[in-house]
Tab-separated table of C-alpha atoms in Angstrom:
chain	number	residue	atom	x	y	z
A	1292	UNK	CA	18.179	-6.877	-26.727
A	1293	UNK	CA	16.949	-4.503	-29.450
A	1294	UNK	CA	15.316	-6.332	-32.682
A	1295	UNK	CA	13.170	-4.925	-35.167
A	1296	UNK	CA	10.356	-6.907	-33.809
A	1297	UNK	CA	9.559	-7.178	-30.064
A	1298	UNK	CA	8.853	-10.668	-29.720
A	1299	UNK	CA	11.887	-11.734	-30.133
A	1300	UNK	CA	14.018	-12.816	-26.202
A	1301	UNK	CA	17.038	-13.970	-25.875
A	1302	UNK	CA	17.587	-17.478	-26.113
A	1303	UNK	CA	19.075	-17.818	-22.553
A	1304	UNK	CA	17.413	-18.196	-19.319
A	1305	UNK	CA	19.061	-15.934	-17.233
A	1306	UNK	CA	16.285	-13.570	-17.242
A	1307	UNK	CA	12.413	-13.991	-17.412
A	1308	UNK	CA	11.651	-12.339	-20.535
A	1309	UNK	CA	8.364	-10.119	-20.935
A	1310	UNK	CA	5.908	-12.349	-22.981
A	1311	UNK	CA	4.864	-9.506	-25.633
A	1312	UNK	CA	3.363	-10.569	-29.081
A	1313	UNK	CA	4.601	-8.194	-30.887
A	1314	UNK	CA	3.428	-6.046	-34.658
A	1315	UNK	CA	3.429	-9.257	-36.852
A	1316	UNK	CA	0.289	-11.229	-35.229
A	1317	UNK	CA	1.247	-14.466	-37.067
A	1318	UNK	CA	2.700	-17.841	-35.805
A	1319	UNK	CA	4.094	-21.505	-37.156
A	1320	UNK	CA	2.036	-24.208	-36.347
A	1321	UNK	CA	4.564	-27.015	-36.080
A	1322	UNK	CA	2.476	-29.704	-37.124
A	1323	UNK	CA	3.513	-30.071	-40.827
A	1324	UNK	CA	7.380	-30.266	-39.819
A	1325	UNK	CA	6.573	-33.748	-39.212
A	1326	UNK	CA	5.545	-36.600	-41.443
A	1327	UNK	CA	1.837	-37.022	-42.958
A	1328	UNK	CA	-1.219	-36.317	-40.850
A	1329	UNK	CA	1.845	-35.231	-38.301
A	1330	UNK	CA	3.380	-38.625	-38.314
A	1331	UNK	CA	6.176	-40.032	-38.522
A	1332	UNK	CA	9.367	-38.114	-40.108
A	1333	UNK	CA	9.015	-35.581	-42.431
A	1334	UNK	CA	9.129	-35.728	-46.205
A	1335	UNK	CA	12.215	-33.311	-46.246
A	1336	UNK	CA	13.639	-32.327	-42.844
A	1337	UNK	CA	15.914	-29.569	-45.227
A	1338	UNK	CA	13.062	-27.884	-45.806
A	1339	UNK	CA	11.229	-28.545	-42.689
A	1340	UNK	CA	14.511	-26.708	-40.649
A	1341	UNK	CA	14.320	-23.678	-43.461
A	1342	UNK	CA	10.354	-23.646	-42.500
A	1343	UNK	CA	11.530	-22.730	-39.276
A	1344	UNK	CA	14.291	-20.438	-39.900
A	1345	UNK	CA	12.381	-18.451	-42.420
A	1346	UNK	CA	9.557	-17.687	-39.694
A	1347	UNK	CA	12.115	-16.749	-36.932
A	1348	UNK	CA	14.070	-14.404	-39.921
A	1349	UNK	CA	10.915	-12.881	-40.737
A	1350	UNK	CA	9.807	-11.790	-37.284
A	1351	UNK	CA	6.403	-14.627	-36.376
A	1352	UNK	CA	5.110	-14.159	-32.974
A	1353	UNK	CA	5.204	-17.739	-31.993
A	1354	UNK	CA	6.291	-20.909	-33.074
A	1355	UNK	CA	3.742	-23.563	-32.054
A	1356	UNK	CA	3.995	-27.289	-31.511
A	1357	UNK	CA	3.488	-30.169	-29.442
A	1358	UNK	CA	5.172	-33.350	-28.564
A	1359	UNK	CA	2.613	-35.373	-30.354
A	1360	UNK	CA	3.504	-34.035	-34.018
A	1361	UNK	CA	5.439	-36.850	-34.942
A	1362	UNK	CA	5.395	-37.820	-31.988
A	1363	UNK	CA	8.609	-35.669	-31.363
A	1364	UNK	CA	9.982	-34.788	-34.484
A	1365	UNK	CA	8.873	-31.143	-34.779
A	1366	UNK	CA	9.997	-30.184	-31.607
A	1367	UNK	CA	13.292	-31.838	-32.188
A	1368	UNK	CA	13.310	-30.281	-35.709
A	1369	UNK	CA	12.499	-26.809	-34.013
A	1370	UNK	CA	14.878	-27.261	-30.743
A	1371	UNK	CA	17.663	-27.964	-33.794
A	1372	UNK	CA	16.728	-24.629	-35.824
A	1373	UNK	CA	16.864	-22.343	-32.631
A	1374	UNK	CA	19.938	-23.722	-31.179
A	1375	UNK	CA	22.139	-22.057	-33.874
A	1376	UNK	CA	20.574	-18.677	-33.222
A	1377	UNK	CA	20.921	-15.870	-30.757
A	1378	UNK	CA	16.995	-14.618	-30.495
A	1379	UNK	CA	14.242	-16.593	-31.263
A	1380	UNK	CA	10.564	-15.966	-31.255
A	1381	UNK	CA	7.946	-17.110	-28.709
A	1382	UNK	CA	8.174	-20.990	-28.444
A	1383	UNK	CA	4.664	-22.713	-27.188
A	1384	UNK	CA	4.301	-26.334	-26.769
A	1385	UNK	CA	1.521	-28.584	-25.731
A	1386	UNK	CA	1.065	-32.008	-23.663
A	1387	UNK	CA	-1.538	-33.881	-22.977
A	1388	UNK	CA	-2.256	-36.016	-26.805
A	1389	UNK	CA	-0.267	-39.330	-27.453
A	1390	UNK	CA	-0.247	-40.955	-30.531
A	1391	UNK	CA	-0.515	-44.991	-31.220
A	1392	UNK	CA	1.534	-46.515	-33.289
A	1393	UNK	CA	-0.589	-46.611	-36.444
A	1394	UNK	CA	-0.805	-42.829	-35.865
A	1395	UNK	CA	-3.938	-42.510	-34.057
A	1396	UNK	CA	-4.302	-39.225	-31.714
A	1397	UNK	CA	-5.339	-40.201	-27.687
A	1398	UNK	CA	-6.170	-37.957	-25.145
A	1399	UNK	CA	-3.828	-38.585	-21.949
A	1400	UNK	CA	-3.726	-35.857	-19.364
A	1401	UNK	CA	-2.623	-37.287	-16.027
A	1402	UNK	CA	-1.061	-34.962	-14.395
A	1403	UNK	CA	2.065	-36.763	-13.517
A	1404	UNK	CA	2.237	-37.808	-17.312
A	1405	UNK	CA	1.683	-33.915	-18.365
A	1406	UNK	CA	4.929	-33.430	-15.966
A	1407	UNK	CA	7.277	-35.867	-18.005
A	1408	UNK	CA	5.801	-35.251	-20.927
A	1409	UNK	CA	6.960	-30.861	-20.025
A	1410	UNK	CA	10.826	-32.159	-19.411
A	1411	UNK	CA	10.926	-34.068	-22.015
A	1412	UNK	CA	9.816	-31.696	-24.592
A	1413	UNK	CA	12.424	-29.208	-22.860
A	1414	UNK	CA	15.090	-31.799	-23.956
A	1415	UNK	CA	14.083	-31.967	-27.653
A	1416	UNK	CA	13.298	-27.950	-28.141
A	1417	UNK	CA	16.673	-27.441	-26.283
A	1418	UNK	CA	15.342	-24.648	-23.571
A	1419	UNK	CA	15.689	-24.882	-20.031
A	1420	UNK	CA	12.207	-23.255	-19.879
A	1421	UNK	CA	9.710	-23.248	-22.306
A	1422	UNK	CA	7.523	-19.856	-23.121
A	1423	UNK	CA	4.009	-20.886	-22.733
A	1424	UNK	CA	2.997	-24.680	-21.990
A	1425	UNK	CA	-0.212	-25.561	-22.855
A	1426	UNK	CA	-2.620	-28.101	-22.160
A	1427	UNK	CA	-3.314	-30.442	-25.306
A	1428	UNK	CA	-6.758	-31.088	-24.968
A	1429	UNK	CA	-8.628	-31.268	-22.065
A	1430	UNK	CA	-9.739	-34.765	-20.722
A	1431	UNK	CA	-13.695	-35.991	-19.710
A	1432	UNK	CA	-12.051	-38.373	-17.312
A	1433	UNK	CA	-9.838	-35.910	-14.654
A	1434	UNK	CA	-10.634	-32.843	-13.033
A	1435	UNK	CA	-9.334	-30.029	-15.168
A	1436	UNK	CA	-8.451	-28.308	-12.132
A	1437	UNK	CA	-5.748	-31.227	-11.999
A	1438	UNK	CA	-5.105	-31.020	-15.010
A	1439	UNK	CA	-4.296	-27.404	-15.140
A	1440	UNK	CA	-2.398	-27.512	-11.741
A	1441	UNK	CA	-0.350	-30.190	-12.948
A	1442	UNK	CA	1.281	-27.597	-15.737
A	1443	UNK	CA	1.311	-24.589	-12.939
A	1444	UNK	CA	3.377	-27.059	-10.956
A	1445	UNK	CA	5.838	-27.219	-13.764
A	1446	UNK	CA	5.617	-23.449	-14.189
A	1447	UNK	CA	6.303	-23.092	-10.366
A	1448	UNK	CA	9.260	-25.579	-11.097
A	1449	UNK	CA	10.997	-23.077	-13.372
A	1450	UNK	CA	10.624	-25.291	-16.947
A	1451	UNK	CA	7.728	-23.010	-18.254
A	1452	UNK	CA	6.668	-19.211	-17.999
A	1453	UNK	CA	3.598	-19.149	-18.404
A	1454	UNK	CA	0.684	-21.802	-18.653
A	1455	UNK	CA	-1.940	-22.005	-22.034
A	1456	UNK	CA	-4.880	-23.837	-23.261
A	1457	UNK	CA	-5.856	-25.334	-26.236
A	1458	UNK	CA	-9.121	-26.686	-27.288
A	1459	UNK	CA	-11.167	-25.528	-24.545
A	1460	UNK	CA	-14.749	-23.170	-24.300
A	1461	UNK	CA	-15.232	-20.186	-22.286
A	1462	UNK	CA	-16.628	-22.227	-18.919
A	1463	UNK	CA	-13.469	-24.484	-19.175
A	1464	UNK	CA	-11.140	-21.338	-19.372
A	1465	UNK	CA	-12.807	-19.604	-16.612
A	1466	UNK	CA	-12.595	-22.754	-14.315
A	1467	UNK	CA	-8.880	-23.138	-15.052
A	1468	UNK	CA	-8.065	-19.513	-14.542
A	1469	UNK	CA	-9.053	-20.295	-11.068
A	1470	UNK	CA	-5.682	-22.572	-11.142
A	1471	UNK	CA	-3.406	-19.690	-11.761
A	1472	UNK	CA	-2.582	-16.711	-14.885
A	1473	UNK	CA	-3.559	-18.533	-18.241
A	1474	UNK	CA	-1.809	-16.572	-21.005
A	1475	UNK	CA	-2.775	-17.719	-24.152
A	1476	UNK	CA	-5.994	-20.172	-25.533
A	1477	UNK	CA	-5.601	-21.744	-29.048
A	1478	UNK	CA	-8.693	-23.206	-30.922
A	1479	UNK	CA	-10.102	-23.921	-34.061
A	1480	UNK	CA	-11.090	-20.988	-35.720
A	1481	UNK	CA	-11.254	-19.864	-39.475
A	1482	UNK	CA	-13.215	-17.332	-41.765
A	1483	UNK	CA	-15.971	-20.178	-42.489
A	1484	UNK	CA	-16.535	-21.094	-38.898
A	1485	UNK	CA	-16.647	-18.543	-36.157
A	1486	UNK	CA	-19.876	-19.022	-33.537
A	1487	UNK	CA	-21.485	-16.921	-31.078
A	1488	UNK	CA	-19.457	-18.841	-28.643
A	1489	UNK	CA	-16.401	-18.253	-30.217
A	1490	UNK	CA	-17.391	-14.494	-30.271
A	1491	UNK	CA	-17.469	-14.618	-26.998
A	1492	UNK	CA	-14.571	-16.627	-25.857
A	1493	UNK	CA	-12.441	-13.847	-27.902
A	1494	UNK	CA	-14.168	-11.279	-26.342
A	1495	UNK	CA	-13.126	-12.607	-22.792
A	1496	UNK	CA	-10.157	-12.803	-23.626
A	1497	UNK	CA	-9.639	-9.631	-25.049
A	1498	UNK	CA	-10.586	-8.284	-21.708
A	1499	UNK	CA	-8.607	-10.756	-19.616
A	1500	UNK	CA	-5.384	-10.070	-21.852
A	1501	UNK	CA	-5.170	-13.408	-22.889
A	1502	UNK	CA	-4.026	-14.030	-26.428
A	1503	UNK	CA	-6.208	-16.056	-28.774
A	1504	UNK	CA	-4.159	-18.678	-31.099
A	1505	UNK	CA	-6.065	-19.478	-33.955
A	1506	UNK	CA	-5.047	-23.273	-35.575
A	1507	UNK	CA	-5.549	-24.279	-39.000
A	1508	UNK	CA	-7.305	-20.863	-40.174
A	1509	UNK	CA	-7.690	-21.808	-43.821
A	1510	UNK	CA	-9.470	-25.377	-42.609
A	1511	UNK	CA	-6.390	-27.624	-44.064
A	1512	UNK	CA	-7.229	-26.033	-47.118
A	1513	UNK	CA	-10.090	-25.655	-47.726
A	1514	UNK	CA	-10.704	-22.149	-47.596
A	1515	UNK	CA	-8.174	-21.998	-50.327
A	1516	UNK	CA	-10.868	-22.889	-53.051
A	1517	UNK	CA	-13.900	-22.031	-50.963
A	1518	UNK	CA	-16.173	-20.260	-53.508
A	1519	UNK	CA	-17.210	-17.379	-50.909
A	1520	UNK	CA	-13.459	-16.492	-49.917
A	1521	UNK	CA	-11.817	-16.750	-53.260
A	1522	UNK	CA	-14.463	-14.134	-54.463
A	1523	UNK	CA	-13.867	-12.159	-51.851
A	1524	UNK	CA	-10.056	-12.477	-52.591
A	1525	UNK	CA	-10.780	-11.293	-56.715
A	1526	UNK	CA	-12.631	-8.538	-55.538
A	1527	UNK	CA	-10.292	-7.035	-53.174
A	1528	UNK	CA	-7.322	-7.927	-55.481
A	1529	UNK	CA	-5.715	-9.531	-53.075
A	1530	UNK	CA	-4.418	-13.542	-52.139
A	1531	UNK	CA	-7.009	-15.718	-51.185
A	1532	UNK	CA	-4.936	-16.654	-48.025
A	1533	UNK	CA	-4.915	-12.492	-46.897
A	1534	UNK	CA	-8.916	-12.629	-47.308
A	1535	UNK	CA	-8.537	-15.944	-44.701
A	1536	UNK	CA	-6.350	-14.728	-42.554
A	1537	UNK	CA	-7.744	-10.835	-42.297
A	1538	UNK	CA	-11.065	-12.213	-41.231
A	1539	UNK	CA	-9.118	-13.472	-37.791
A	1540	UNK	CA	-7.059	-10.262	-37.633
A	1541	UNK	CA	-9.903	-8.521	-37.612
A	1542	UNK	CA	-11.590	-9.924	-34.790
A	1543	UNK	CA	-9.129	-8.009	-32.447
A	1544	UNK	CA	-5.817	-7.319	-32.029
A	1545	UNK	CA	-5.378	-10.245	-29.454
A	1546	UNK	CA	-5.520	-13.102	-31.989
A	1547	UNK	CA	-2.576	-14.470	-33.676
A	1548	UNK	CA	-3.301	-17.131	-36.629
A	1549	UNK	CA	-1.113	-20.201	-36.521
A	1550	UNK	CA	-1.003	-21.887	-39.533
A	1551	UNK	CA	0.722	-24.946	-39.742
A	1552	UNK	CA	3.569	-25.098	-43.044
A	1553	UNK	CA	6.267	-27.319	-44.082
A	1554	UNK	CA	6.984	-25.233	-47.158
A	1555	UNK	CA	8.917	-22.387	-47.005
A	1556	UNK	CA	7.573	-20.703	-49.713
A	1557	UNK	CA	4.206	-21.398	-47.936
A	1558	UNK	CA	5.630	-19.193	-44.978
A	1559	UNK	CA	6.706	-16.581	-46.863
A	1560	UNK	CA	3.684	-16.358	-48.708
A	1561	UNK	CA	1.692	-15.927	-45.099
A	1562	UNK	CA	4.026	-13.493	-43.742
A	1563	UNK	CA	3.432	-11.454	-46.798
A	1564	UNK	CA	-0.314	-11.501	-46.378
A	1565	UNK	CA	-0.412	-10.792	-42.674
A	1566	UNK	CA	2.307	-7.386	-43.921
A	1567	UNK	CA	-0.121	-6.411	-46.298
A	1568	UNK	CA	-3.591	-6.788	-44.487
A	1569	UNK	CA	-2.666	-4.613	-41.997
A	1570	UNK	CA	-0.703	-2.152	-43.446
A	1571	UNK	CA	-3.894	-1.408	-45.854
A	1572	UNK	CA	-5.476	-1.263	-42.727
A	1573	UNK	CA	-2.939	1.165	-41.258
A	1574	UNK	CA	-1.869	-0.399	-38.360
A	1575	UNK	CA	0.640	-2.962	-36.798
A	1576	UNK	CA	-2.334	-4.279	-34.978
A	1577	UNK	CA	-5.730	-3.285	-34.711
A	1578	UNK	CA	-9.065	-2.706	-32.634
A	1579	UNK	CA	-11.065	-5.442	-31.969
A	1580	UNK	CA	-14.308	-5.327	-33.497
A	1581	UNK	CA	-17.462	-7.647	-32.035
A	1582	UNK	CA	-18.010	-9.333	-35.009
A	1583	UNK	CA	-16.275	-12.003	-37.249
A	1584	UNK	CA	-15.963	-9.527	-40.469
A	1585	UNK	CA	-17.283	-10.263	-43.781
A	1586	UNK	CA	-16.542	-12.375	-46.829
């Protein structure tokens, strides 16, 4: 199929498609097409389905989500949205993080749980095979090997094509790539808050060719009124949101910021920045430098 952005496959699953990234390294987060704190319903499930078309129409790398955001909802909301079109870009779920029913977040990665929990996410996003499942969050109490095998298992099974992580440090990554091809890792980064271990982890990764997801890069906000990075922002003459998401750009041309919108206008408003950072930087996507960049 030709597009004018690579990432996008057919939405069939006659043939394995290449996992490829693409020029516009920028993802949804699917947590804010649910309810409050990801709870619950959302506010306006309208706007929450023109969240998602708006990404696919304007060529994101990946949509995101998890079957805790809700629980359910966003991947139902999603599975809805991409059923009525014929290309779609890279879908990524995780398992592994149950809510309670006053919306508290638990850890619960049994592997026979992480199994269900894989089909019936499959049922709600409407695939027969998702693009990359990922593990949650990794739990103290089983072996991550398990844990890790369990969602090989399901890729062996034919309901994923390849296998992330989410949440985990360099160590953990290394032990589960000992499990089978790990594709992508998404973690917590932002301009504000990148360590020497996160340095590093990206800098594996680089060389493994394993694509770093960064979640919530403007810290739910906060880096929107952050003194340092809206000073930054006036100086370059540019949104505050380009100066927070360039900083992760820059780190290489592996890592793909997720941030999580319910607002369309919020989308649009990303896409925009992502356009503009690197085309003043002249490139679709970029080296990648050692260090975190500068405010």
């Amino acid at each position: 199929m030709s597009t004018r952005n690579d990432v996008i496959v057919e939405n069939t699953s006659a043939s394995e498609p290449a996992l490829s990234w693409g020029p516009l390294r920028l993802g949804l987060g699917g947590n804010r097409l649910a309810g409050p704190d990801s709870f619950g319903p959302p506010r306006d499930e309208t706007e929450s389905r023109r969240v998602v078309d708006l990404a696919c129409d304007s060529g994101v790398a990946v949509i995101d989500t998890a079957d805790c955001y809700g629980p359910y909802w966003s991947e139902r909301i999603i599975g809805e949205a991409l059923s009525r079109r014929g290309s779609r870009p890279i879908v990524a779920t995780k398992v592994g993080v149950v809510r309670d029913t006053a919306g508290g977040w638990a850890v619960d990665a049994r592997p026979a749980r992480l199994a269900r929990a894989a089909e019936d996410s499959l049922r709600r996003l409407r695939l027969d095979a998702v693009d990359v499942l990922q593990l949650h969050h990794p739990s103290t109490r089983i072996p991550l090997e398990d844990q890790v095998g369990a969602l090989h298992e399901v890729r062996r099974r034919g309901l994923a094509r390849h296998v992330g992580l989410c949440n985990v440090t360099l160590e953990e990554l290394r032990r589960a790539e000992r499990e089978g091809p790990i594709v992508s890792v998404q973690n917590h980064l932002h301009a504000r808050r990148i360590t020497p271990d996160d340095l590093r982890l990206v800098a594996y990764c680089k060389d493994r060719g394993i694509t770093v997801m960064a979640y919530q890069p403007f810290a739910e906000g906060a880096l929107l009124t952050e003194p340092t990075v809206v000073r930054a922002a006036e100086r370059r003459g540019v949104p505050v949101a380009q100066v927070a998401l360039g900083v992760l750009l820059d780190l290489g041309d592996h890592v793909v910021p997720i941030p999580g919108s319910g607002s369309a206008r919020h989308v649009r408003a990303n896409v925009d920045a992502v356009v503009d950072h690197l085309g003043r930087a002249g490139r679709a996507s970029g080296p990648a430098p050692t260090g975190a960049g500068h405010l």
